[in-house]
Coordinates of N, CA, C and O in Angstrom, one line a residue:
X1272 N 17.8 22.9 44.9 CA 17.7 21.3 44.4 C 16.4 22.5 43.1 O 16.1 23.6 43.3
X1273 N 16.1 21.2 41.8 CA 15.3 21.9 41.0 C 13.1 22.1 41.7 O 13.7 20.9 42.7
X1274 N 12.4 22.6 41.4 CA 11.2 22.6 41.9 C 10.7 21.0 41.5 O 10.9 20.8 40.4
X1275 N 10.1 21.4 42.1 CA 8.6 19.8 42.2 C 7.9 20.5 41.1 O 7.7 21.3 40.9
X1276 N 7.0 19.2 41.2 CA 6.1 19.1 39.7 C 5.0 20.3 39.7 O 4.3 21.2 39.4
X1277 N 5.0 20.4 41.6 CA 3.5 20.6 42.4 C 4.4 22.4 43.0 O 3.7 23.5 42.3
X1278 N 5.2 22.7 42.9 CA 6.0 24.2 43.1 C 5.8 24.6 41.6 O 5.4 25.7 41.5
X1279 N 5.9 23.6 40.6 CA 6.0 24.7 40.0 C 4.7 25.1 39.2 O 4.3 26.2 38.4
X1280 N 3.6 24.0 39.3 CA 2.0 24.4 39.1 C 1.5 25.8 40.4 O 0.6 26.4 39.8
X1281 N 1.9 25.4 41.4 CA 1.4 27.1 41.9 C 2.3 28.0 41.8 O 1.8 28.8 42.0
X1282 N 3.2 28.1 41.6 CA 3.9 29.1 41.6 C 3.8 29.6 39.7 O 3.4 30.5 39.4
X1283 N 3.0 28.3 38.3 CA 2.6 28.6 37.4 C 1.1 29.4 37.7 O 0.6 30.7 37.0
X1284 N 0.5 29.0 38.7 CA -0.8 29.7 39.0 C -1.0 30.6 39.5 O -1.7 31.5 38.6
X1285 N 0.0 30.9 40.2 CA -0.2 32.4 40.3 C -0.1 33.3 39.4 O -0.1 34.6 39.6
X1286 N 1.4 33.4 38.8 CA 2.1 34.2 38.1 C 1.0 34.5 36.8 O 0.8 35.1 36.2
X1287 N 0.3 33.0 37.1 CA -0.9 33.2 35.7 C -1.8 34.2 35.7 O -2.1 34.8 34.9
X1288 N -2.3 33.7 36.7 CA -3.6 34.8 37.2 C -3.3 36.4 37.9 O -4.0 37.2 37.2
X1289 N -1.7 36.6 38.1 CA -1.0 37.7 38.0 C -1.0 38.3 36.5 O -1.3 39.8 36.9
X1290 N -1.0 37.8 35.6 CA -0.4 37.9 34.4 C -1.8 38.6 33.7 O -1.8 39.5 32.9
X1291 N -2.7 37.7 33.5 CA -4.5 38.1 33.2 C -4.9 39.4 33.7 O -5.5 40.1 33.5
X1292 N -4.4 39.0 35.1 CA -5.4 40.3 35.7 C -5.0 42.0 35.1 O -5.5 42.5 35.0
X1293 N -3.4 42.2 35.0 CA -2.8 43.2 34.7 C -3.1 43.3 32.9 O -3.2 44.5 32.9
X1294 N -2.9 41.8 32.1 CA -3.3 42.2 30.7 C -4.8 42.4 30.6 O -4.9 43.6 29.8
X1295 N -6.1 42.3 31.6 CA -7.0 42.8 31.1 C -7.1 44.3 31.6 O -8.0 45.3 30.8
X1296 N -6.9 44.2 32.6 CA -6.9 46.2 33.1 C -6.4 47.1 31.4 O -6.5 47.9 31.3
X1297 N -5.5 46.8 31.1 CA -4.2 47.3 30.5 C -5.3 47.2 29.1 O -5.8 48.4 28.1
X1298 N -5.7 46.1 28.2 CA -6.1 45.9 26.9 C -7.6 46.1 27.2 O -8.4 46.6 26.0
X1299 N -8.5 45.7 28.4 CA -10.1 46.1 28.1 C -10.7 47.3 27.5 O -10.8 46.9 26.6
X1300 N -10.2 48.7 27.6 CA -10.0 49.7 27.2 C -10.1 49.7 25.5 O -10.7 50.0 24.3
X1301 N -8.8 48.8 25.2 CA -8.9 48.7 23.6 C -9.7 47.7 22.6 O -9.4 48.0 21.9
X1302 N -10.0 46.8 23.8 CA -11.0 45.6 23.5 C -11.9 46.4 22.9 O -12.3 45.7 22.0
X1303 N -12.1 46.8 23.9 CA -13.3 47.4 23.5 C -13.5 48.3 22.7 O -14.6 48.6 21.4
X1304 N -12.9 49.4 22.6 CA -12.3 50.3 20.7 C -12.7 49.5 20.2 O -13.7 49.6 19.1
X1305 N -11.8 48.6 19.5 CA -12.1 47.5 18.6 C -12.9 47.0 18.4 O -13.5 46.5 17.0
X1306 N -14.0 46.4 19.1 CA -14.9 45.3 19.8 C -16.1 46.4 18.4 O -16.6 46.0 17.8
X1307 N -16.1 48.1 19.3 CA -17.1 49.1 18.4 C -17.0 49.2 17.0 O -17.8 49.2 16.4
X1308 N -15.6 49.4 17.4 CA -15.5 49.8 15.3 C -15.5 49.0 14.5 O -16.3 49.0 13.3
X1309 N -15.9 47.0 15.0 CA -15.3 46.4 13.9 C -17.3 46.1 14.1 O -17.8 44.9 13.1
X1310 N -18.6 46.3 14.6 CA -19.7 45.9 14.8 C -20.1 46.8 13.3 O -19.6 47.6 13.0
X1311 N -21.1 45.8 12.4 CA -21.3 46.0 11.5 C -22.4 47.8 11.7 O -23.1 47.6 12.7
X1312 N -22.5 48.6 10.6 CA -23.4 50.0 11.0 C -23.1 49.9 12.2 O -23.5 51.4 12.8
X1313 N -21.8 50.4 12.2 CA -21.5 51.4 13.8 C -21.3 52.5 13.8 O -20.9 53.4 12.6
X1314 N -21.7 53.3 14.6 CA -21.7 54.8 14.8 C -20.4 54.9 15.2 O -20.1 55.9 15.3
X1315 N -19.4 54.4 15.3 CA -18.5 54.9 16.4 C -17.0 55.0 15.5 O -17.5 54.4 14.2
X1316 N -16.5 56.0 15.3 CA -15.1 56.3 14.5 C -14.1 56.4 15.8 O -14.1 56.8 17.0
X1317 N -12.6 56.4 15.3 CA -11.9 57.1 15.9 C -11.1 58.3 16.1 O -10.8 57.9 16.3
X1318 N -12.1 58.9 15.0 CA -12.0 60.5 15.1 C -12.7 61.0 16.8 O -13.4 62.7 16.4
X1319 N -13.7 60.3 17.0 CA -14.8 60.4 18.2 C -13.8 60.0 19.0 O -15.0 58.8 19.8
X1320 N -12.7 59.6 19.2 CA -12.5 59.4 21.0 C -13.0 58.9 22.1 O -13.7 57.6 23.2
X1321 N -13.2 60.3 22.1 CA -14.0 60.3 23.8 C -15.2 59.0 23.9 O -16.1 58.4 24.1
X1322 N -16.5 59.7 22.5 CA -17.0 58.6 22.4 C -17.2 56.8 22.1 O -17.6 56.2 22.7
X1323 N -16.0 56.9 21.6 CA -15.4 55.5 21.4 C -14.8 54.5 22.7 O -15.7 53.2 22.9
X1324 N -14.6 55.4 23.6 CA -13.9 55.3 24.6 C -14.9 55.5 26.3 O -14.4 55.1 27.2
X1325 N -15.8 55.8 25.7 CA -17.2 56.2 27.0 C -17.1 55.0 27.2 O -17.7 53.7 26.7
X1326 N -17.0 54.7 28.5 CA -17.7 53.5 29.4 C -17.1 52.2 29.2 O -17.5 51.4 28.8
X1327 N -15.6 52.1 29.2 CA -15.0 51.1 27.9 C -14.6 50.3 29.1 O -14.0 48.9 28.5
X1328 N -15.1 50.5 30.5 CA -14.4 49.7 31.3 C -15.6 49.0 32.3 O -15.8 48.0 32.4
X1329 N -16.7 49.2 31.5 CA -18.3 48.5 31.5 C -17.8 46.7 31.9 O -17.8 46.3 30.3
X1330 N -18.4 46.5 32.4 CA -18.3 45.0 31.9 C -16.8 44.2 32.5 O -16.5 42.8 31.8
X1331 N -15.8 45.0 32.6 CA -14.5 44.2 32.6 C -14.4 43.3 33.8 O -14.0 42.5 34.5
X1332 N -15.5 43.2 34.8 CA -15.5 42.1 36.2 C -15.6 41.3 35.5 O -14.9 39.6 36.0
X1333 N -16.2 41.0 34.5 CA -16.7 39.5 33.8 C -15.5 38.9 33.3 O -14.9 37.6 33.9
X1334 N -14.7 39.8 32.3 CA -13.4 38.8 32.0 C -12.4 38.3 33.3 O -11.3 37.7 33.3
X1335 N -12.6 39.5 34.5 CA -11.5 39.3 35.8 C -12.3 37.8 36.1 O -11.2 37.4 36.7
X1336 N -13.0 38.0 36.8 CA -14.0 36.6 37.1 C -13.7 35.1 37.0 O -13.1 34.5 37.0
X1337 N -14.0 35.4 35.1 CA -13.4 34.4 34.1 C -12.1 33.6 33.8 O -10.7 33.3 34.0
X1338 N -11.5 35.1 33.5 CA -9.5 34.7 32.8 C -8.6 34.8 34.0 O -7.8 34.2 33.8
X1339 N -8.9 35.0 35.2 CA -8.2 35.3 36.1 C -7.8 33.5 36.7 O -6.6 33.2 36.8
X1340 N -8.7 32.9 36.7 CA -8.8 31.2 37.2 C -8.6 30.6 35.4 O -7.4 30.0 36.0
X1341 N -9.2 31.6 34.9 CA -8.5 29.9 33.0 C -6.6 30.7 33.6 O -6.5 29.5 32.6
X1342 N -6.6 32.2 33.1 CA -5.2 31.9 33.4 C -4.0 31.2 33.9 O -3.1 30.6 34.2
X1343 N -4.7 31.0 35.6 CA -4.2 30.6 36.9 C -4.2 29.1 36.1 O -2.8 27.8 36.8
X1344 N -5.1 28.2 35.7 CA -5.4 27.0 35.4 C -4.4 26.7 34.5 O -3.7 25.6 34.1
X1345 N -3.9 27.5 33.5 CA -3.7 27.5 32.1 C -2.0 27.5 32.5 O -1.1 26.3 31.7
X1346 N -1.2 28.1 33.4 CA 0.2 28.4 33.9 C 0.2 27.2 34.9 O 1.7 26.4 35.0
X1347 N -0.7 26.7 35.5 CA -0.5 25.7 36.2 C -0.4 23.9 35.7 O 0.5 23.4 35.6
X1348 N -1.5 23.8 34.1 CA -1.5 22.8 33.8 C -0.1 22.7 33.1 O 0.3 21.6 33.3
X1349 N 0.8 23.9 32.4 CA 1.7 24.3 31.6 C 2.7 24.0 32.4 O 4.2 23.5 31.9
X1350 N 2.6 24.3 33.4 CA 4.0 24.4 34.0 C 4.3 22.6 34.7 O 5.4 22.2 34.9
X1351 N 3.5 22.5 35.0 CA 3.4 20.4 36.5 C 3.2 19.8 35.1 O 4.1 19.1 35.4
X1352 N 3.1 20.0 33.9 CA 2.7 18.9 32.7 C 4.6 19.6 31.8 O 5.3 18.1 32.0
X1353 N 4.6 20.0 32.0 CA 6.3 20.8 31.0 C 7.2 19.6 32.6 O 8.4 19.1 31.9
X1354 N 7.7 20.4 33.6 CA 8.1 19.7 34.7 C 8.2 18.2 34.7 O 9.3 17.3 34.6
X1355 N 7.1 17.6 34.3 CA 6.7 16.5 34.7 C 7.6 16.1 33.5 O 8.1 14.6 33.3
X1356 N 7.6 15.6 31.9 CA 7.7 15.2 30.7 C 9.6 15.6 30.8 O 10.4 15.1 30.5
X1357 N 10.1 16.8 31.4 CA 11.3 17.1 31.3 C 11.5 16.3 32.3 O 12.4 15.4 32.2
X1358 N 10.8 15.9 33.3 CA 11.3 14.6 34.3 C 11.9 13.3 33.7 O 12.5 12.8 34.3
X1359 N 10.6 12.7 33.3 CA 10.7 11.7 31.9 C 12.1 12.1 31.3 O 12.1 10.4 30.4
X1360 N 12.4 12.4 30.8 CA 13.7 12.8 30.3 C 13.2 12.9 29.0 O 14.3 13.5 27.8
X1361 N 12.0 13.8 28.2 CA 12.3 14.5 27.0 C 12.5 15.9 27.1 O 12.6 16.7 28.1
X1362 N 12.6 16.0 26.0 CA 14.2 17.6 25.9 C 12.8 18.2 25.8 O 11.5 18.9 25.9
X1363 N 13.7 19.5 26.5 CA 12.4 21.3 26.5 C 11.6 22.1 26.0 O 10.2 22.1 26.2
X1364 N 11.9 21.0 24.9 CA 11.2 22.3 23.7 C 10.0 21.2 23.1 O 9.1 22.0 22.9
X1365 N 10.2 20.0 23.1 CA 9.2 19.2 22.9 C 8.2 18.6 24.1 O 6.5 19.4 24.3
X1366 N 8.9 19.0 25.2 CA 8.2 19.3 26.8 C 7.2 20.2 26.6 O 6.2 20.4 27.2
X1367 N 8.0 21.3 26.5 CA 7.2 23.2 26.5 C 5.6 22.7 25.0 O 4.8 23.2 25.5
X1368 N 5.9 21.9 24.1 CA 4.6 22.3 22.9 C 4.2 21.2 23.1 O 2.8 22.4 23.3
X1369 N 4.4 20.1 24.4 CA 3.1 19.8 24.7 C 2.4 20.1 25.8 O 1.1 20.2 25.7
X1370 N 2.9 20.6 26.4 CA 2.5 21.1 27.8 C 1.0 22.8 27.5 O -0.1 22.3 27.9
X1371 N 1.5 23.2 26.8 CA 1.3 24.3 26.0 C 0.0 24.0 25.1 O -1.5 24.5 25.6
X1372 N 0.0 22.5 24.3 CA -0.8 22.4 23.8 C -2.1 21.8 25.5 O -3.7 22.4 24.8
X1373 N -1.7 20.8 25.9 CA -2.7 20.5 26.7 C -3.3 21.3 27.8 O -4.2 21.6 27.8
X1374 N -2.3 22.4 28.5 CA -3.3 23.8 28.8 C -3.8 24.7 28.6 O -5.1 24.9 29.3
X1375 N -4.1 24.1 27.3 CA -5.3 25.2 26.1 C -6.7 24.7 26.4 O -7.1 25.4 26.2
X1376 N -6.9 23.7 26.6 CA -8.1 22.8 26.9 C -9.2 23.5 27.9 O -10.2 23.8 27.7
X1377 N -8.3 23.3 29.6 CA -9.3 24.1 30.0 C -9.1 24.9 30.1 O -10.4 25.4 30.4
X1378 N -7.9 25.9 29.8 CA -8.2 27.0 29.8 C -9.5 27.6 29.2 O -9.8 28.7 29.1
X1379 N -10.0 27.1 28.1 CA -10.3 28.0 27.0 C -11.9 27.4 27.6 O -12.8 27.8 27.1
X1380 N -12.1 26.3 27.9 CA -13.2 25.9 28.4 C -13.6 26.8 29.5 O -14.4 27.2 30.3
X1381 N -13.2 27.1 31.1 CA -13.2 27.9 31.1 C -13.2 29.3 31.1 O -14.7 30.2 31.3
X1382 N -12.8 29.7 29.8 CA -12.6 31.7 29.0 C -13.5 31.8 28.1 O -14.6 32.6 28.6
X1383 N -13.8 31.0 27.5 CA -15.1 30.8 25.9 C -15.8 31.7 27.0 O -16.4 32.3 26.0
X1384 N -17.0 31.1 27.5 CA -18.2 31.6 27.9 C -18.3 32.8 28.4 O -19.3 33.8 28.2
X1385 N -17.2 33.3 29.3 CA -16.7 34.9 29.5 C -16.6 35.9 27.8 O -17.0 36.9 28.1
X1386 N -16.0 35.0 27.8 CA -15.4 35.7 26.0 C -16.6 36.4 24.6 O -16.5 37.6 24.1
X1387 N -17.7 35.2 25.1 CA -19.4 35.4 24.0 C -19.6 36.4 25.1 O -19.8 37.6 24.0
X1388 N -20.0 37.0 26.2 CA -20.5 37.7 26.8 C -19.8 39.0 26.8 O -20.5 40.2 26.4
X1389 N -18.8 38.7 26.9 CA -17.8 39.6 27.2 C -18.4 41.0 25.7 O -18.6 42.0 25.6
X1390 N -17.4 40.4 24.5 CA -17.7 41.0 23.4 C -18.8 41.2 22.8 O -19.1 42.6 22.5
X1391 N -20.5 41.0 23.5 CA -21.8 41.5 23.4 C -22.0 42.0 24.3 O -22.5 43.6 23.5
X1392 N -21.2 42.3 25.5 CA -21.3 43.4 26.4 C -21.0 44.9 25.2 O -20.7 45.7 25.4
X1393 N -19.5 44.6 24.7 CA -18.4 45.2 24.8 C -19.5 46.2 23.2 O -19.2 47.9 23.4
X1394 N -19.8 45.7 22.3 CA -20.7 46.1 21.2 C -21.4 47.3 21.9 O -21.8 48.0 21.1
X1395 N -22.1 47.0 22.9 CA -23.3 47.8 23.5 C -24.2 48.0 22.8 O -25.5 48.0 22.9
X1396 N -24.7 47.1 21.5 CA -25.6 47.5 20.7 C -26.8 46.0 21.0 O -27.6 45.8 20.0
X1397 N -26.1 44.7 21.3 CA -26.2 44.3 21.2 C -27.2 43.3 21.6 O -28.6 42.7 22.2
X1398 N -26.9 44.1 23.4 CA -28.1 43.4 24.6 C -29.0 45.0 25.1 O -28.5 46.0 24.6
X1399 N -29.5 45.2 25.7 CA -30.4 46.3 26.8 C -29.6 47.0 27.0 O -28.6 46.5 27.3
X1400 N -29.4 48.2 27.0 CA -29.1 49.3 28.1 C -28.7 48.3 29.0 O -29.4 48.1 29.6
X1401 N -28.1 48.9 30.0 CA -27.1 48.5 31.1 C -27.6 47.4 31.7 O -27.7 46.7 33.1
X1402 N -27.2 46.6 30.7 CA -27.3 44.9 31.4 C -26.4 44.4 31.7 O -25.2 44.7 31.5
X1403 N -26.3 43.6 33.2 CA -25.0 43.6 33.8 C -24.9 42.0 33.6 O -25.4 41.8 32.5
X1404 N -23.7 41.5 33.9 CA -23.3 40.5 33.9 C -24.1 39.1 33.7 O -23.9 37.9 33.1
X1405 N -24.2 39.0 34.8 CA -25.3 37.7 35.0 C -26.5 37.5 34.2 O -26.6 36.4 34.1
X1406 N -27.3 38.4 34.0 CA -28.1 39.2 32.8 C -27.8 38.3 31.2 O -28.6 37.6 31.3
X1407 N -26.4 38.8 31.2 CA -26.1 38.9 29.8 C -26.2 37.1 29.9 O -26.6 36.2 28.7
X1408 N -25.2 35.9 30.4 CA -24.9 35.0 30.8 C -26.4 33.7 30.7 O -27.0 33.3 30.1
X1409 N -27.2 34.5 31.4 CA -28.5 34.0 31.4 C -29.0 34.0 30.1 O -30.1 32.8 29.9
X1410 N -28.9 35.0 29.3 CA -29.7 35.0 28.3 C -28.7 34.1 27.0 O -29.6 33.3 26.6
X1411 N -27.3 34.0 27.6 CA -26.6 33.3 26.3 C -26.5 31.5 26.4 O -26.6 31.1 25.4
X1412 N -26.6 31.7 26.9 CA -26.6 30.4 28.2 C -28.0 29.8 29.1 O -27.8 28.4 29.8
X1413 N -29.5 29.9 28.3 CA -30.4 28.9 29.0 C -30.4 28.0 28.5 O -29.9 27.3 27.5

């Protein structure tokens, strides 16, 4: 038997959370280097990789804390919406497009605030030295 809408949402939520966790662990140091290189008047250089990647996992808990639930919500909403629309007789490709569109709204509502703080923390020059994520959130969203 085909999975129910509820089963699709639950499996999508678990898969989404796992995917975001692994993706964040792999990409975070590369993202940190990219942000540092793109900063105006940056002292970082690709010719000095040790300096460029120094402390590149600092602040990773912030995106993990927000992106895992964001990914879980995205996939739960996408899979549940897609399953509902397909059961209503909508063609699969249209159901998928609509489901992805709908799922992006809660995903970015959850994820965007953490992206602002994460990028500024990665730049290293934006906040005071050794500021934690909670303090950075308080500065950004007072």
